[in-house]
Amino acid sequence: MKSTEPSMKDVANLAGVSTATVSHVINDSCNVKEETKKKVNSAIEQLNYKVNPTARRLRTGHSKIVGFVVSNLAHYFYQEIGAKIEEVLNNNGYELFYINSHEDKAKEIQQLQLCKSEDFAGVIVVPVNEDWSQIKDILGNTPTVFIDRKPKHIRRDVVLITNAQSSFNLTNELITRGAKRLAFISPLLDTTMQLRLDGFKDAIMQHNLPLDEDCVIFTNHKPKIYTELADDLEWEKVLDFVINEKKVDCIVSGNSLFAFSAISYFKKKNIKLQKDILFGTFDNAFWMHNLDDQLLVVEQNTRAMGEKAASVLLSRLKGETFIYDEYCIETKLINLN
Amino acid sequence: MKSTEPSMKDVANLAGVSTATVSHVINDSCNVKEETKKKVNSAIEQLNYKVNPTARRLRTGHSKIVGFVVSNLAHYFYQEIGAKIEEVLNNNGYELFYINSHEDKAKEIQQLQLCKSEDFAGVIVVPVNEDWSQIKDILGNTPTVFIDRKPKHIRRDVVLITNAQSSFNLTNELITRGAKRLAFISPLLDTTMQLRLDGFKDAIMQHNLPLDEDCVIFTNHKPKIYTELADDLEWEKVLDFVINEKKVDCIVSGNSLFAFSAISYFKKKNIKLQKDILFGTFDNAFWMHNLDDQLLVVEQNTRAMGEKAASVLLSRLKGETFIYDEYCIETKLINLN
DNA sequence: TTGTATGCGTTATCAT
DNA sequence: ATGATAACGCATACAA
């Protein structure tokens, strides 16, 4: 058991050619005679030679690795997106490493620096930082695609859903079902959530319903693991407030994390969804399917999102040039249970 | 905007020393005069110099990166473990990359080769392959810790839960509650599941209850995303069989993936858990907390598991030598809802 | 068509 | 205490 891997030199020696020729065979960067090609390939096989990606990277300055830097990897939604991204990238010779920024701005910056210094071919980012004026230089010209959130002060490809429109549709449906006094609640307010809020407000306005700004609530809840979201005291206070004091008859939830807390609250208080209170939320999360409650949800097409992000990145990796654009994926309004 | 990063040579030039000295300052591998150290450090600051990990890796043969190769990254359970691993490793100067093997044996092998060729400092693996006789050479002497599953034909550190004991306790409790005819059901049968099955059988034997081998069922279900697990036809057949034909009064579920399908089934058939049928399962999954059903679950201490895996790996990374051992983390039997 | 030679940015050996 | 230099494994410009 030798501890060191065979190098190109070993292959060259065995095949009786120079390392340059071996390199040319591997990358077919030159016309190599069929016969020598055979010799080299058989030597490669015989030694079980693998190119050393570190050396190659040092020389060329780039790798075949893409980083998927995610604000919260535990969010199942991103797993679905990631699986699709990985599939597309794998089919094109790239590997995907998942990196969890844990909704931590400083950590995200550090991880992006790592992606850069590791010469990743490109990155797909669910950004935590909103303002990228200070950050954009970190990645230099590393191809970058944002997904799910659009940061400010940087122009890159972005894959989103039709946030405002979807939120409008959701709210509109709830109003059609009789909602008169609506609340919009979500954890942190980012650009995506702002768009959802816009759609929410538009729908209310167009139905000439009152908009109570006190019922638009964002906490700056640090992301917790789901198991801590149930019985969350902060959310309880918020929900007590809008339901008992503000007497809302409908709650629109900005994402499935809040939805989880809210459903936990409703269960504890024995409030029946859609009967005692109207409720709609973003995300068609898997765990909603086993609930007894009826749910109205905005289903995001995670496969389409992942597919789009990966294919745009691939185009960039190939060196194609085209305007940085915003790709919006359609959603579907769905009744569960 | 220069496109190339400053190198050690730039720092050396600015500080008026040689690259060797700069290297010595950075790694304090030599006694460097305090004064020159100052000069070098200020040059580093001035140029915003960062060492190139690729070059360092090529030279030294190892990096500060650990790979967490997971059989199914979408499984929330592994996210909790991973978060703890990451915390411990970060505190010791290592970065964690998550890699999803998607329960695909060939893919896992390829990814392990990648970890090796990328000179990862070490890896923590939830293994998909059971037989490592052919695989163990891939990682060479890269420190490796297995978690959650113990592969065969390789001796390494392994972090598990007390599988057999926990399963015994779970089954025992269900029998105490009146179970007479029990089924054990799970997706794929791996070494971990075998231990859980052992505990299940032990409990049944010791209570002198009949053990019907037809009611021990493993399918070779490929892992699906959760959203596909509800309304899963294969599971429906299995459950119809044990309930209607075998007339079992109790089902023990090997993990939360099957539990999800089973609960979906019970809901559809309007079967009330613990009333119409006794039900216990491994995993205290977050989504169980919002169900109306009462659940008896084996809670795995994910933080302890992650903590142990990371700290053992760190010891290996430091070069400590000690026997490859099996670390078993205690579980807790819990009533939900 | 193939080989020679150089450099990518480090670290490490050996002088000085 | 510091510097010159070789080597890590590969890709490439250029020569042959």
GROMACS .gro file of C-alpha atoms in nm, chain B residues 6-231:
model
  226
  343PRO     CA    1  -0.198   3.927  -0.400
  344SER     CA    2   0.045   3.644  -0.344
  345MET     CA    3   0.305   3.578  -0.083
  346LYS     CA    4   0.561   3.727  -0.315
  347ASP     CA    5   0.378   4.058  -0.314
  348VAL     CA    6   0.376   4.057   0.062
  349ALA     CA    7   0.744   3.971   0.072
  350ASN     CA    8   0.830   4.252  -0.166
  351LEU     CA    9   0.631   4.509   0.026
  352ALA     CA   10   0.778   4.399   0.358
  353GLY     CA   11   1.127   4.379   0.215
  354VAL     CA   12   1.179   4.018   0.316
  355SER     CA   13   1.176   3.681   0.144
  356THR     CA   14   0.875   3.465   0.087
  357ALA     CA   15   1.021   3.213   0.325
  358THR     CA   16   1.003   3.463   0.606
  359VAL     CA   17   0.647   3.552   0.523
  360SER     CA   18   0.558   3.186   0.532
  361HIS     CA   19   0.730   3.150   0.866
  362VAL     CA   20   0.538   3.441   1.007
  363ILE     CA   21   0.208   3.303   0.887
  364ASN     CA   22   0.265   2.953   1.019
  365ASP     CA   23   0.502   3.057   1.292
  366SER     CA   24   0.717   2.769   1.193
  367CYS     CA   25   1.038   2.942   1.290
  368ASN     CA   26   1.157   3.200   1.534
  369VAL     CA   27   1.107   3.529   1.359
  370LYS     CA   28   1.222   3.858   1.510
  371GLU     CA   29   0.935   4.053   1.653
  372GLU     CA   30   1.022   4.349   1.436
  373THR     CA   31   1.012   4.170   1.101
  374LYS     CA   32   0.699   3.999   1.213
  375LYS     CA   33   0.540   4.341   1.250
  376LYS     CA   34   0.655   4.444   0.905
  377VAL     CA   35   0.518   4.131   0.745
  378ASN     CA   36   0.187   4.152   0.924
  379SER     CA   37   0.137   4.510   0.824
  380ALA     CA   38   0.214   4.425   0.463
  381ILE     CA   39  -0.040   4.145   0.482
  382GLU     CA   40  -0.297   4.384   0.617
  383GLN     CA   41  -0.215   4.650   0.362
  384LEU     CA   42  -0.254   4.417   0.067
  385ASN     CA   43  -0.544   4.233   0.224
  386TYR     CA   44  -0.349   3.919   0.156
  387LYS     CA   45  -0.505   3.578   0.205
  388VAL     CA   46  -0.312   3.258   0.173
  389ASN     CA   47  -0.409   3.054  -0.127
  390PRO     CA   48  -0.544   2.732   0.017
  391THR     CA   49  -0.504   2.553  -0.314
  392ALA     CA   50  -0.132   2.615  -0.327
  393ARG     CA   51  -0.093   2.528   0.036
  394ARG     CA   52  -0.287   2.210  -0.015
  395LEU     CA   53  -0.079   2.107  -0.312
  396ARG     CA   54   0.231   2.156  -0.107
  397THR     CA   55   0.119   2.006   0.223
  398GLY     CA   56  -0.135   1.753   0.108
  399HIS     CA   57  -0.412   1.854   0.342
  400SER     CA   58  -0.672   2.122   0.397
  401LYS     CA   59  -0.888   2.255   0.676
  402ILE     CA   60  -1.204   2.122   0.524
  403VAL     CA   61  -1.417   1.838   0.651
  404GLY     CA   62  -1.679   1.670   0.437
  405PHE     CA   63  -2.009   1.553   0.582
  406VAL     CA   64  -2.128   1.291   0.336
  407VAL     CA   65  -2.490   1.217   0.412
  408SER     CA   66  -2.713   0.943   0.280
  409ASN     CA   67  -3.007   1.178   0.257
  410LEU     CA   68  -2.944   1.540   0.336
  411ALA     CA   69  -3.314   1.623   0.321
  412HIS     CA   70  -3.368   1.419   0.635
  413TYR     CA   71  -3.408   1.680   0.906
  414PHE     CA   72  -3.246   1.452   1.157
  415TYR     CA   73  -2.912   1.486   0.980
  416GLN     CA   74  -2.947   1.860   0.970
  417GLU     CA   75  -2.960   1.872   1.347
  418ILE     CA   76  -2.656   1.648   1.370
  419GLY     CA   77  -2.477   1.852   1.106
  420ALA     CA   78  -2.540   2.180   1.281
  421LYS     CA   79  -2.370   2.049   1.592
  422ILE     CA   80  -2.081   1.901   1.398
  423GLU     CA   81  -2.032   2.230   1.221
  424GLU     CA   82  -2.032   2.423   1.546
  425VAL     CA   83  -1.763   2.206   1.699
  426LEU     CA   84  -1.548   2.201   1.388
  427ASN     CA   85  -1.576   2.575   1.329
  428ASN     CA   86  -1.455   2.636   1.680
  429ASN     CA   87  -1.144   2.445   1.588
  430GLY     CA   88  -1.069   2.615   1.260
  431TYR     CA   89  -1.231   2.370   1.022
  432GLU     CA   90  -1.499   2.429   0.762
  433LEU     CA   91  -1.775   2.183   0.690
  434PHE     CA   92  -1.903   2.102   0.342
  435TYR     CA   93  -2.225   1.904   0.319
  436ILE     CA   94  -2.243   1.640   0.048
  437ASN     CA   95  -2.560   1.451  -0.041
  438SER     CA   96  -2.516   1.092  -0.154
  439HIS     CA   97  -2.890   1.050  -0.207
  440GLU     CA   98  -2.882   0.688  -0.082
  441ASP     CA   99  -2.694   0.606  -0.403
  442LYS     CA  100  -2.405   0.365  -0.353
  443ALA     CA  101  -2.218   0.455  -0.669
  444LYS     CA  102  -2.259   0.823  -0.599
  445GLU     CA  103  -2.127   0.782  -0.248
  446ILE     CA  104  -1.815   0.614  -0.375
  447GLN     CA  105  -1.757   0.887  -0.627
  448GLN     CA  106  -1.806   1.153  -0.363
  449LEU     CA  107  -1.565   0.985  -0.126
  450GLN     CA  108  -1.309   0.982  -0.405
  451LEU     CA  109  -1.371   1.351  -0.443
  452CYS     CA  110  -1.313   1.411  -0.072
  453LYS     CA  111  -0.988   1.225  -0.102
  454SER     CA  112  -0.869   1.397  -0.415
  455GLU     CA  113  -0.966   1.733  -0.270
  456ASP     CA  114  -0.743   1.652   0.025
  457PHE     CA  115  -1.015   1.701   0.281
  458ALA     CA  116  -0.876   1.692   0.632
  459GLY     CA  117  -1.134   1.433   0.725
  460VAL     CA  118  -1.484   1.308   0.661
  461ILE     CA  119  -1.789   1.220   0.861
  462VAL     CA  120  -2.009   0.974   0.678
  463VAL     CA  121  -2.361   0.844   0.706
  464PRO     CA  122  -2.279   0.549   0.485
  465VAL     CA  123  -2.498   0.412   0.210
  466ASN     CA  124  -2.277   0.123   0.113
  467GLU     CA  125  -2.286  -0.155   0.368
  468ASP     CA  126  -1.984  -0.349   0.256
  469TRP     CA  127  -1.670  -0.137   0.268
  470SER     CA  128  -1.421  -0.405   0.179
  471GLN     CA  129  -1.386  -0.255  -0.167
  472ILE     CA  130  -1.427   0.104  -0.058
  473LYS     CA  131  -1.200   0.149   0.238
  474ASP     CA  132  -0.891   0.210   0.029
  475ILE     CA  133  -1.049   0.509  -0.138
  476LEU     CA  134  -1.003   0.733   0.163
  477GLY     CA  135  -0.654   0.603   0.237
  478ASN     CA  136  -0.559   0.740   0.577
  479THR     CA  137  -0.805   1.027   0.570
  480PRO     CA  138  -0.958   1.038   0.917
  481THR     CA  139  -1.309   0.901   0.889
  482VAL     CA  140  -1.594   0.881   1.136
  483PHE     CA  141  -1.916   0.698   1.063
  484ILE     CA  142  -2.239   0.813   1.214
  485ASP     CA  143  -2.585   0.660   1.244
  486ARG     CA  144  -2.489   0.348   1.047
  487LYS     CA  145  -2.201   0.107   1.088
  488PRO     CA  146  -2.066  -0.036   0.766
  489LYS     CA  147  -1.909  -0.382   0.745
  490HIS     CA  148  -1.551  -0.481   0.675
  491ILE     CA  149  -1.387  -0.164   0.790
  492ARG     CA  150  -1.271  -0.059   1.131
  493ARG     CA  151  -1.321   0.308   1.207
  494ASP     CA  152  -1.479   0.524   1.474
  495VAL     CA  153  -1.855   0.492   1.472
  496VAL     CA  154  -2.119   0.700   1.647
  497LEU     CA  155  -2.452   0.529   1.692
  498ILE     CA  156  -2.744   0.535   1.924
  499THR     CA  157  -2.822   0.242   2.149
  500ASN     CA  158  -3.031   0.091   1.872
  501ALA     CA  159  -3.119  -0.247   2.011
  502GLN     CA  160  -3.180  -0.120   2.361
  503SER     CA  161  -3.394   0.171   2.241
  504SER     CA  162  -3.599  -0.055   2.023
  505PHE     CA  163  -3.642  -0.296   2.309
  506ASN     CA  164  -3.764  -0.016   2.534
  507LEU     CA  165  -4.004   0.112   2.273
  508THR     CA  166  -4.148  -0.231   2.204
  509ASN     CA  167  -4.162  -0.314   2.570
  510GLU     CA  168  -4.363  -0.003   2.646
  511LEU     CA  169  -4.608  -0.085   2.368
  512ILE     CA  170  -4.652  -0.435   2.502
  513THR     CA  171  -4.711  -0.295   2.847
  514ARG     CA  172  -4.985  -0.088   2.691
  515GLY     CA  173  -5.149  -0.403   2.565
  516ALA     CA  174  -4.987  -0.496   2.234
  517LYS     CA  175  -5.026  -0.865   2.150
  518ARG     CA  176  -4.958  -0.891   1.780
  519LEU     CA  177  -4.682  -0.658   1.662
  520ALA     CA  178  -4.537  -0.562   1.327
  521PHE     CA  179  -4.199  -0.399   1.259
  522ILE     CA  180  -4.188  -0.196   0.941
  523SER     CA  181  -3.919   0.019   0.786
  524PRO     CA  182  -3.764   0.117   0.456
  525LEU     CA  183  -3.432  -0.039   0.374
  526LEU     CA  184  -3.272  -0.292   0.606
  527ASP     CA  185  -2.925  -0.182   0.705
  528THR     CA  186  -2.709  -0.267   1.003
  529THR     CA  187  -2.881  -0.006   1.215
  530MET     CA  188  -3.223  -0.138   1.128
  531GLN     CA  189  -3.106  -0.490   1.203
  532LEU     CA  190  -3.022  -0.383   1.558
  533ARG     CA  191  -3.357  -0.218   1.599
  534LEU     CA  192  -3.519  -0.535   1.478
  535ASP     CA  193  -3.318  -0.736   1.730
  536GLY     CA  194  -3.446  -0.522   2.015
  537PHE     CA  195  -3.798  -0.555   1.884
  538LYS     CA  196  -3.774  -0.932   1.874
  539ASP     CA  197  -3.613  -0.957   2.216
  540ALA     CA  198  -3.899  -0.769   2.375
  541ILE     CA  199  -4.157  -0.988   2.207
  542MET     CA  200  -3.977  -1.306   2.308
  543GLN     CA  201  -3.937  -1.203   2.668
  544HIS     CA  202  -4.308  -1.139   2.695
  545ASN     CA  203  -4.380  -1.479   2.540
  546LEU     CA  204  -4.573  -1.320   2.260
  547PRO     CA  205  -4.588  -1.475   1.912
  548LEU     CA  206  -4.345  -1.342   1.654
  549ASP     CA  207  -4.484  -1.349   1.304
  550GLU     CA  208  -4.199  -1.308   1.055
  551ASP     CA  209  -4.448  -1.198   0.792
  552CYS     CA  210  -4.502  -0.889   1.002
  553VAL     CA  211  -4.139  -0.788   0.981
  554ILE     CA  212  -4.128  -0.589   0.663
  555PHE     CA  213  -3.855  -0.398   0.486
  556THR     CA  214  -3.911  -0.267   0.141
  557ASN     CA  215  -3.629  -0.146  -0.067
  558HIS     CA  216  -3.791   0.183  -0.119
  559LYS     CA  217  -3.563   0.434  -0.275
  560PRO     CA  218  -3.564   0.744  -0.061
  561LYS     CA  219  -3.822   0.981  -0.189
  562ILE     CA  220  -3.882   1.334  -0.100
  563TYR     CA  221  -4.130   1.353   0.181
  564THR     CA  222  -4.401   1.503  -0.032
  565GLU     CA  223  -4.412   1.178  -0.225
  566LEU     CA  224  -4.428   0.964   0.086
  567ALA     CA  225  -4.786   1.053   0.160
  568ASP     CA  226  -5.027   0.845  -0.048
   0.00000   0.00000   0.00000
